[in-house]
Tab-separated table of C-alpha atoms in Angstrom:
chain	number	residue	atom	x	y	z
P	281	VAL	CA	172.501	-77.924	-7.529
P	282	ALA	CA	173.655	-80.908	-6.244
P	283	LEU	CA	176.775	-80.729	-7.020
P	284	SER	CA	177.080	-77.168	-6.254
P	285	LEU	CA	176.663	-78.082	-2.552
P	286	TYR	CA	179.997	-79.391	-2.269
P	287	TYR	CA	181.587	-77.694	-5.347
P	288	VAL	CA	184.076	-74.845	-4.538
P	289	PRO	CA	184.867	-72.650	-7.260
P	290	THR	CA	188.389	-71.191	-6.203
P	291	PRO	CA	191.664	-72.490	-8.199
P	292	ASP	CA	193.093	-73.720	-4.361
P	293	HIS	CA	189.689	-75.612	-4.301
P	294	ALA	CA	187.789	-76.469	-7.606
P	295	TYR	CA	190.185	-79.784	-8.433
P	296	GLU	CA	190.402	-81.169	-4.458
P	297	SER	CA	186.298	-80.461	-4.091
P	298	LEU	CA	185.574	-82.365	-7.479
P	299	LYS	CA	187.641	-85.243	-6.411
P	300	TYR	CA	185.349	-85.318	-3.327
P	301	ILE	CA	182.720	-85.626	-4.674
P	302	THR	CA	183.950	-88.509	-6.857
P	303	GLN	CA	185.332	-90.130	-4.357
P	304	THR	CA	183.735	-89.666	-0.914
P	305	VAL	CA	180.238	-88.438	-1.482
P	306	PRO	CA	177.204	-90.731	-1.567
P	307	PHE	CA	176.150	-91.633	-5.111
P	308	GLY	CA	178.656	-88.575	-6.672
P	309	THR	CA	180.202	-90.063	-9.209
P	310	PHE	CA	176.916	-90.862	-10.763
P	311	LEU	CA	175.770	-87.468	-10.181
P	312	ARG	CA	178.911	-86.344	-12.337
P	313	GLY	CA	178.547	-88.613	-14.998
P	314	LEU	CA	174.923	-86.996	-15.479
P	315	HIS	CA	176.262	-84.072	-15.358
P	316	ARG	CA	179.251	-84.724	-17.912
P	317	TRP	CA	177.629	-87.050	-20.353
P	318	GLY	CA	174.380	-85.126	-20.121
P	319	ALA	CA	175.687	-82.211	-21.919
P	320	SER	CA	176.933	-84.231	-24.580
P	321	LEU	CA	173.711	-85.898	-25.330
P	322	ILE	CA	171.501	-82.249	-24.209
P	323	VAL	CA	174.182	-81.055	-27.561
P	324	VAL	CA	173.223	-83.962	-29.464
P	325	GLY	CA	169.265	-84.098	-29.114
P	326	ALA	CA	169.041	-79.982	-29.872
P	327	VAL	CA	171.462	-80.651	-32.922
P	328	LEU	CA	169.260	-83.607	-34.604
P	329	HIS	CA	165.839	-81.391	-33.144
P	330	LEU	CA	167.071	-78.519	-35.618
P	331	VAL	CA	168.090	-80.723	-38.648
P	332	ARG	CA	164.438	-81.761	-38.151
P	333	VAL	CA	163.017	-78.398	-37.755
P	334	PHE	CA	164.968	-77.384	-41.323
P	335	TYR	CA	164.614	-80.475	-42.972
P	336	MET	CA	160.293	-79.803	-42.400
P	337	GLY	CA	160.351	-76.615	-43.356
P	338	ALA	CA	158.995	-76.330	-39.623
P	339	TYR	CA	160.912	-72.616	-39.696
P	340	LYS	CA	158.879	-70.971	-42.156
P	341	TYR	CA	155.864	-68.633	-41.940
P	342	PRO	CA	154.305	-68.888	-39.586
P	343	ARG	CA	156.705	-69.802	-36.879
P	344	GLU	CA	160.117	-67.768	-37.742
P	345	MET	CA	160.309	-66.621	-34.244
P	346	THR	CA	160.237	-70.054	-32.967
P	347	TRP	CA	163.049	-71.071	-35.115
P	348	ALA	CA	164.581	-67.647	-34.006
P	349	ILE	CA	164.684	-68.883	-30.368
P	350	GLY	CA	165.319	-72.038	-30.680
P	351	VAL	CA	168.590	-71.099	-32.946
P	352	LEU	CA	168.776	-69.031	-28.912
P	353	LEU	CA	168.224	-71.837	-26.860
P	354	LEU	CA	171.093	-73.972	-29.272
P	355	VAL	CA	173.388	-70.941	-27.875
P	356	VAL	CA	172.551	-71.076	-24.704
P	357	ILE	CA	172.922	-74.845	-25.006
P	358	LEU	CA	176.953	-74.522	-25.985
P	359	GLY	CA	177.357	-71.540	-23.883
P	360	LEU	CA	176.899	-73.740	-20.873
P	361	GLY	CA	179.102	-76.658	-22.546
P	362	PHE	CA	181.943	-73.472	-22.838
P	363	THR	CA	181.595	-71.752	-19.018
P	364	GLY	CA	181.257	-75.684	-17.589
P	365	TYR	CA	184.690	-76.499	-19.153
P	366	LEU	CA	186.477	-74.823	-16.824
P	367	LEU	CA	185.518	-75.964	-13.832
P	368	PRO	CA	186.821	-78.742	-12.633
P	369	TRP	CA	190.104	-76.930	-13.265
P	370	ASP	CA	192.732	-79.236	-14.995
P	371	ASN	CA	195.492	-78.972	-17.354
P	372	ARG	CA	192.482	-79.757	-20.235
P	373	ALA	CA	190.310	-77.510	-18.290
P	374	TYR	CA	192.394	-74.600	-18.026
P	375	TRP	CA	194.296	-74.480	-21.812
P	376	ALA	CA	190.896	-75.531	-23.777
P	377	THR	CA	189.140	-72.365	-22.111
P	378	VAL	CA	192.913	-69.765	-22.959
P	379	VAL	CA	192.583	-71.097	-25.976
P	380	GLY	CA	188.540	-70.766	-26.302
P	381	THR	CA	189.057	-67.289	-25.042
P	382	SER	CA	191.867	-66.339	-27.525
P	383	ILE	CA	189.169	-66.641	-30.492
P	384	VAL	CA	186.418	-64.733	-28.535
P	385	GLU	CA	189.888	-62.157	-28.417
P	386	SER	CA	190.356	-62.292	-32.269
P	387	TRP	CA	186.579	-60.979	-33.124
P	388	PRO	CA	186.744	-57.469	-34.939
P	389	VAL	CA	185.791	-54.253	-32.840
P	390	ILE	CA	184.433	-55.824	-29.938
P	391	GLY	CA	187.035	-58.878	-29.390
P	392	GLY	CA	189.579	-57.315	-27.065
P	393	PHE	CA	186.713	-56.191	-25.247
P	394	ALA	CA	184.759	-59.137	-24.510
P	395	ALA	CA	187.784	-61.686	-23.863
P	396	ARG	CA	188.482	-59.137	-20.990
P	397	ILE	CA	184.645	-59.449	-19.911
P	398	LEU	CA	184.785	-63.044	-19.867
P	399	ARG	CA	188.140	-63.569	-17.949
P	400	VAL	CA	188.033	-60.462	-15.702
P	401	GLY	CA	191.157	-59.450	-16.652
P	402	THR	CA	194.291	-60.139	-19.791
P	403	ASP	CA	194.638	-64.160	-18.113
P	404	VAL	CA	191.753	-66.571	-16.908
P	405	GLY	CA	192.689	-66.793	-13.605
P	406	ILE	CA	190.691	-67.077	-10.399
P	407	ARG	CA	188.446	-64.388	-11.371
P	408	THR	CA	187.955	-66.258	-14.896
P	409	LEU	CA	186.511	-69.390	-12.745
P	410	ILE	CA	184.394	-67.100	-10.569
P	411	ARG	CA	182.473	-65.396	-13.559
P	412	PHE	CA	182.386	-68.560	-15.557
P	413	TYR	CA	181.143	-70.467	-12.414
P	414	ASN	CA	178.517	-67.714	-11.719
P	415	LEU	CA	177.521	-67.644	-15.241
P	416	HIS	CA	177.345	-71.660	-15.835
P	417	THR	CA	174.376	-71.859	-12.355
P	418	PHE	CA	172.756	-68.329	-12.898
P	419	VAL	CA	173.067	-65.915	-15.882
P	420	LEU	CA	172.446	-68.489	-18.660
P	421	PRO	CA	170.605	-71.524	-16.728
P	422	ALA	CA	167.797	-68.129	-16.178
P	423	LEU	CA	168.215	-67.945	-20.212
P	424	LEU	CA	167.402	-71.377	-21.338
P	425	GLY	CA	164.050	-71.217	-18.678
P	426	TRP	CA	163.202	-68.344	-20.247
P	427	PHE	CA	163.986	-69.174	-24.288
P	428	THR	CA	162.146	-72.510	-23.209
P	429	LEU	CA	159.098	-71.438	-21.942
P	430	ALA	CA	158.566	-68.570	-24.756
P	431	HIS	CA	159.492	-71.921	-27.300
P	432	LEU	CA	156.952	-74.100	-26.130
P	433	TYR	CA	154.303	-70.971	-25.942
P	434	LEU	CA	154.667	-70.321	-29.469
P	435	VAL	CA	154.736	-74.293	-30.133
P	436	MET	CA	151.613	-74.186	-28.003
P	437	ARG	CA	150.327	-71.239	-29.749
P	438	GLN	CA	150.791	-71.857	-33.027
P	439	GLY	CA	150.364	-75.975	-33.678
P	440	ILE	CA	152.582	-78.661	-34.552
P	441	ALA	CA	153.986	-77.513	-38.008
P	442	PRO	CA	153.200	-80.847	-40.724
P	443	PRO	CA	154.846	-82.363	-42.481
P	444	PRO	CA	156.458	-81.116	-46.172
P	445	ALA	CA	153.810	-80.950	-48.689
P	446	ARG	CA	154.193	-79.612	-52.287
P	447	LYS	CA	153.853	-76.692	-52.857
P	448	GLY	CA	150.759	-74.948	-52.278
P	449	ALA	CA	149.053	-77.793	-51.013
P	450	SER	CA	148.683	-76.612	-47.689
P	451	ALA	CA	146.711	-73.943	-46.350
P	452	THR	CA	149.013	-73.272	-43.404
P	453	GLY	CA	151.559	-71.660	-46.040
P	454	THR	CA	154.390	-73.513	-44.555
P	455	HIS	CA	155.543	-74.133	-48.287
P	456	PHE	CA	154.471	-70.655	-49.622
P	457	PRO	CA	156.243	-67.595	-50.858
P	458	PRO	CA	156.569	-65.082	-48.502
P	459	SER	CA	154.514	-62.783	-50.205
P	460	ILE	CA	151.834	-65.001	-50.205
P	461	ALA	CA	152.400	-66.808	-47.108
P	462	ARG	CA	151.824	-63.093	-45.420
P	463	SER	CA	148.920	-62.525	-47.296
P	464	ALA	CA	145.025	-61.764	-45.164
P	465	ASP	CA	143.595	-64.961	-46.784
P	466	ALA	CA	146.830	-67.345	-45.615
P	467	ARG	CA	147.228	-65.874	-42.104
P	468	GLU	CA	142.839	-66.739	-41.965
P	469	ALA	CA	142.990	-69.990	-43.143
P	470	TYR	CA	146.085	-70.564	-41.314
P	471	ARG	CA	144.170	-69.509	-38.240
P	472	GLN	CA	141.246	-71.688	-38.667
P	473	GLU	CA	143.059	-74.870	-39.191
P	474	VAL	CA	145.015	-74.250	-35.617
P	475	GLU	CA	141.335	-73.582	-34.344
P	476	GLU	CA	140.296	-77.013	-35.741
P	477	LYS	CA	142.721	-78.894	-34.335
P	478	GLN	CA	143.173	-77.068	-30.829
P	479	ARG	CA	139.306	-78.664	-31.000
P	480	THR	CA	139.650	-81.834	-32.107
P	481	GLY	CA	143.002	-82.178	-30.588
P	482	LEU	CA	144.042	-85.620	-29.363
P	483	PRO	CA	143.898	-87.393	-25.769
P	484	PHE	CA	146.941	-85.868	-23.403
P	485	TYR	CA	147.657	-89.157	-22.193
P	486	GLU	CA	148.694	-90.508	-26.144
P	487	ALA	CA	150.943	-87.865	-25.985
P	488	LEU	CA	152.220	-88.640	-22.474
P	489	TRP	CA	152.578	-91.858	-23.259
P	490	LYS	CA	154.718	-91.634	-25.816
P	491	ASP	CA	157.475	-88.634	-24.806
P	492	GLY	CA	157.342	-90.625	-21.779
P	493	VAL	CA	158.797	-93.811	-23.685
P	494	VAL	CA	160.941	-91.617	-24.929
P	495	ALA	CA	162.312	-89.708	-21.929
P	496	LEU	CA	162.207	-92.949	-20.058
P	497	ALA	CA	164.862	-94.680	-22.770
P	498	LEU	CA	167.095	-91.471	-22.745
P	499	PHE	CA	167.500	-91.420	-19.349
P	500	THR	CA	167.620	-95.097	-18.583
P	501	LEU	CA	170.580	-94.754	-21.786
P	502	LEU	CA	172.115	-91.600	-19.847
P	503	ALA	CA	172.072	-93.744	-16.302
P	504	ALA	CA	174.614	-96.363	-18.014
P	505	MET	CA	177.043	-93.838	-19.312
P	506	ALA	CA	176.880	-92.598	-15.605
P	507	LEU	CA	177.796	-95.798	-14.358
P	508	PHE	CA	179.948	-97.040	-16.930
P	509	LEU	CA	181.844	-94.935	-18.649
P	510	GLU	CA	184.728	-93.163	-16.591
P	511	ILE	CA	184.776	-88.943	-16.478
P	512	PRO	CA	187.884	-88.116	-18.215
P	513	THR	CA	190.556	-85.643	-15.718
P	514	GLU	CA	194.054	-84.996	-15.966
P	515	LYS	CA	196.001	-83.031	-13.351
P	516	VAL	CA	194.997	-80.108	-11.957
P	517	ALA	CA	196.056	-77.332	-14.151
P	518	ASP	CA	199.165	-75.768	-14.313
P	519	PRO	CA	199.687	-72.349	-16.278
P	520	SER	CA	203.158	-72.550	-16.331
P	521	ASP	CA	202.641	-75.784	-19.052
P	522	VAL	CA	202.953	-73.836	-22.498
P	523	ASN	CA	203.372	-77.157	-24.506
P	524	TYR	CA	200.364	-78.630	-23.563
P	525	LEU	CA	198.274	-79.119	-26.679
P	526	PRO	CA	194.437	-78.703	-25.926
P	527	ARG	CA	191.604	-80.714	-26.648
P	528	PRO	CA	188.311	-78.931	-26.834
P	529	GLU	CA	184.879	-81.271	-26.300
P	530	TRP	CA	183.840	-82.562	-29.227
P	531	TYR	CA	181.043	-79.989	-30.447
P	532	PHE	CA	184.050	-77.042	-29.948
P	533	LEU	CA	186.142	-79.356	-32.661
P	534	PHE	CA	185.179	-78.070	-35.095
P	535	LEU	CA	186.019	-74.302	-34.636
P	536	TYR	CA	189.690	-75.678	-33.036
P	537	GLU	CA	190.317	-77.176	-36.706
P	538	LEU	CA	189.258	-74.438	-38.491
P	539	LEU	CA	192.520	-72.381	-36.687
P	540	TRP	CA	194.780	-75.056	-37.565
P	541	TYR	CA	194.073	-73.159	-41.505
P	542	PHE	CA	193.394	-69.967	-40.240
P	543	LYS	CA	196.381	-68.961	-38.490
P	544	GLY	CA	197.940	-65.436	-37.591
P	545	PRO	CA	196.120	-62.317	-38.892
P	546	TRP	CA	193.356	-65.200	-40.737
P	547	MET	CA	192.340	-66.128	-37.362
P	548	VAL	CA	189.493	-64.241	-37.741
P	549	VAL	CA	188.219	-66.333	-41.028
P	550	GLY	CA	187.797	-69.141	-38.836
P	551	THR	CA	186.529	-67.723	-35.653
P	552	PHE	CA	183.655	-65.849	-37.744
């Protein structure tokens, strides 16, 4: 929100407005650094959380919907990274977006339509920049908020998943086959266990203390990155520079790497 007070989402002013934020606005460089490096750290955090949940089997009954919403949250986070990538309007942002929308265009059946919706036409230009800005600042943050609320509501309702146990050792059904986990006895046993945990519980300040320490450590790391790491910026976007080799953010690198192996009519294999 602070950045949007100065940023101008047009090709004529986007690049210069970011220079103004960095060079003139008090704490502007620090704000941009929080935004830039926070985008990478949240992807790291979300992926680590997903791996932990998968390893602990916490996606199983009765938390299938919690897992599904969590996956949607990861997609929204990656969508925020993709739409925010164009906003600096430098060469790297422009050409990476050209490649990204071309990947979308390669999808079977709906690819052409989806790419035209993203670009607002056939090429990346002023309408694309405004579309990405609105997606990045209005649409995707709204989805992020609603999905986060739904995710937390389900966690509060179902309780925290127990650590992995031997098959059949837990009344929660975490490691039961689906046919048993969905049985009336298993559901009732799970409900009673959750209610008992909610009755006993833990003092809130214990969880608050742990969360506060971790949050402080993470924010200290982010603040240090914002203060000491330079934000990579290239020259203003030049659509005529066809020799430019686009480089994506690290969390999209795997997708670009696949495109080296699946070219031409085979591109759809890599994008799929």
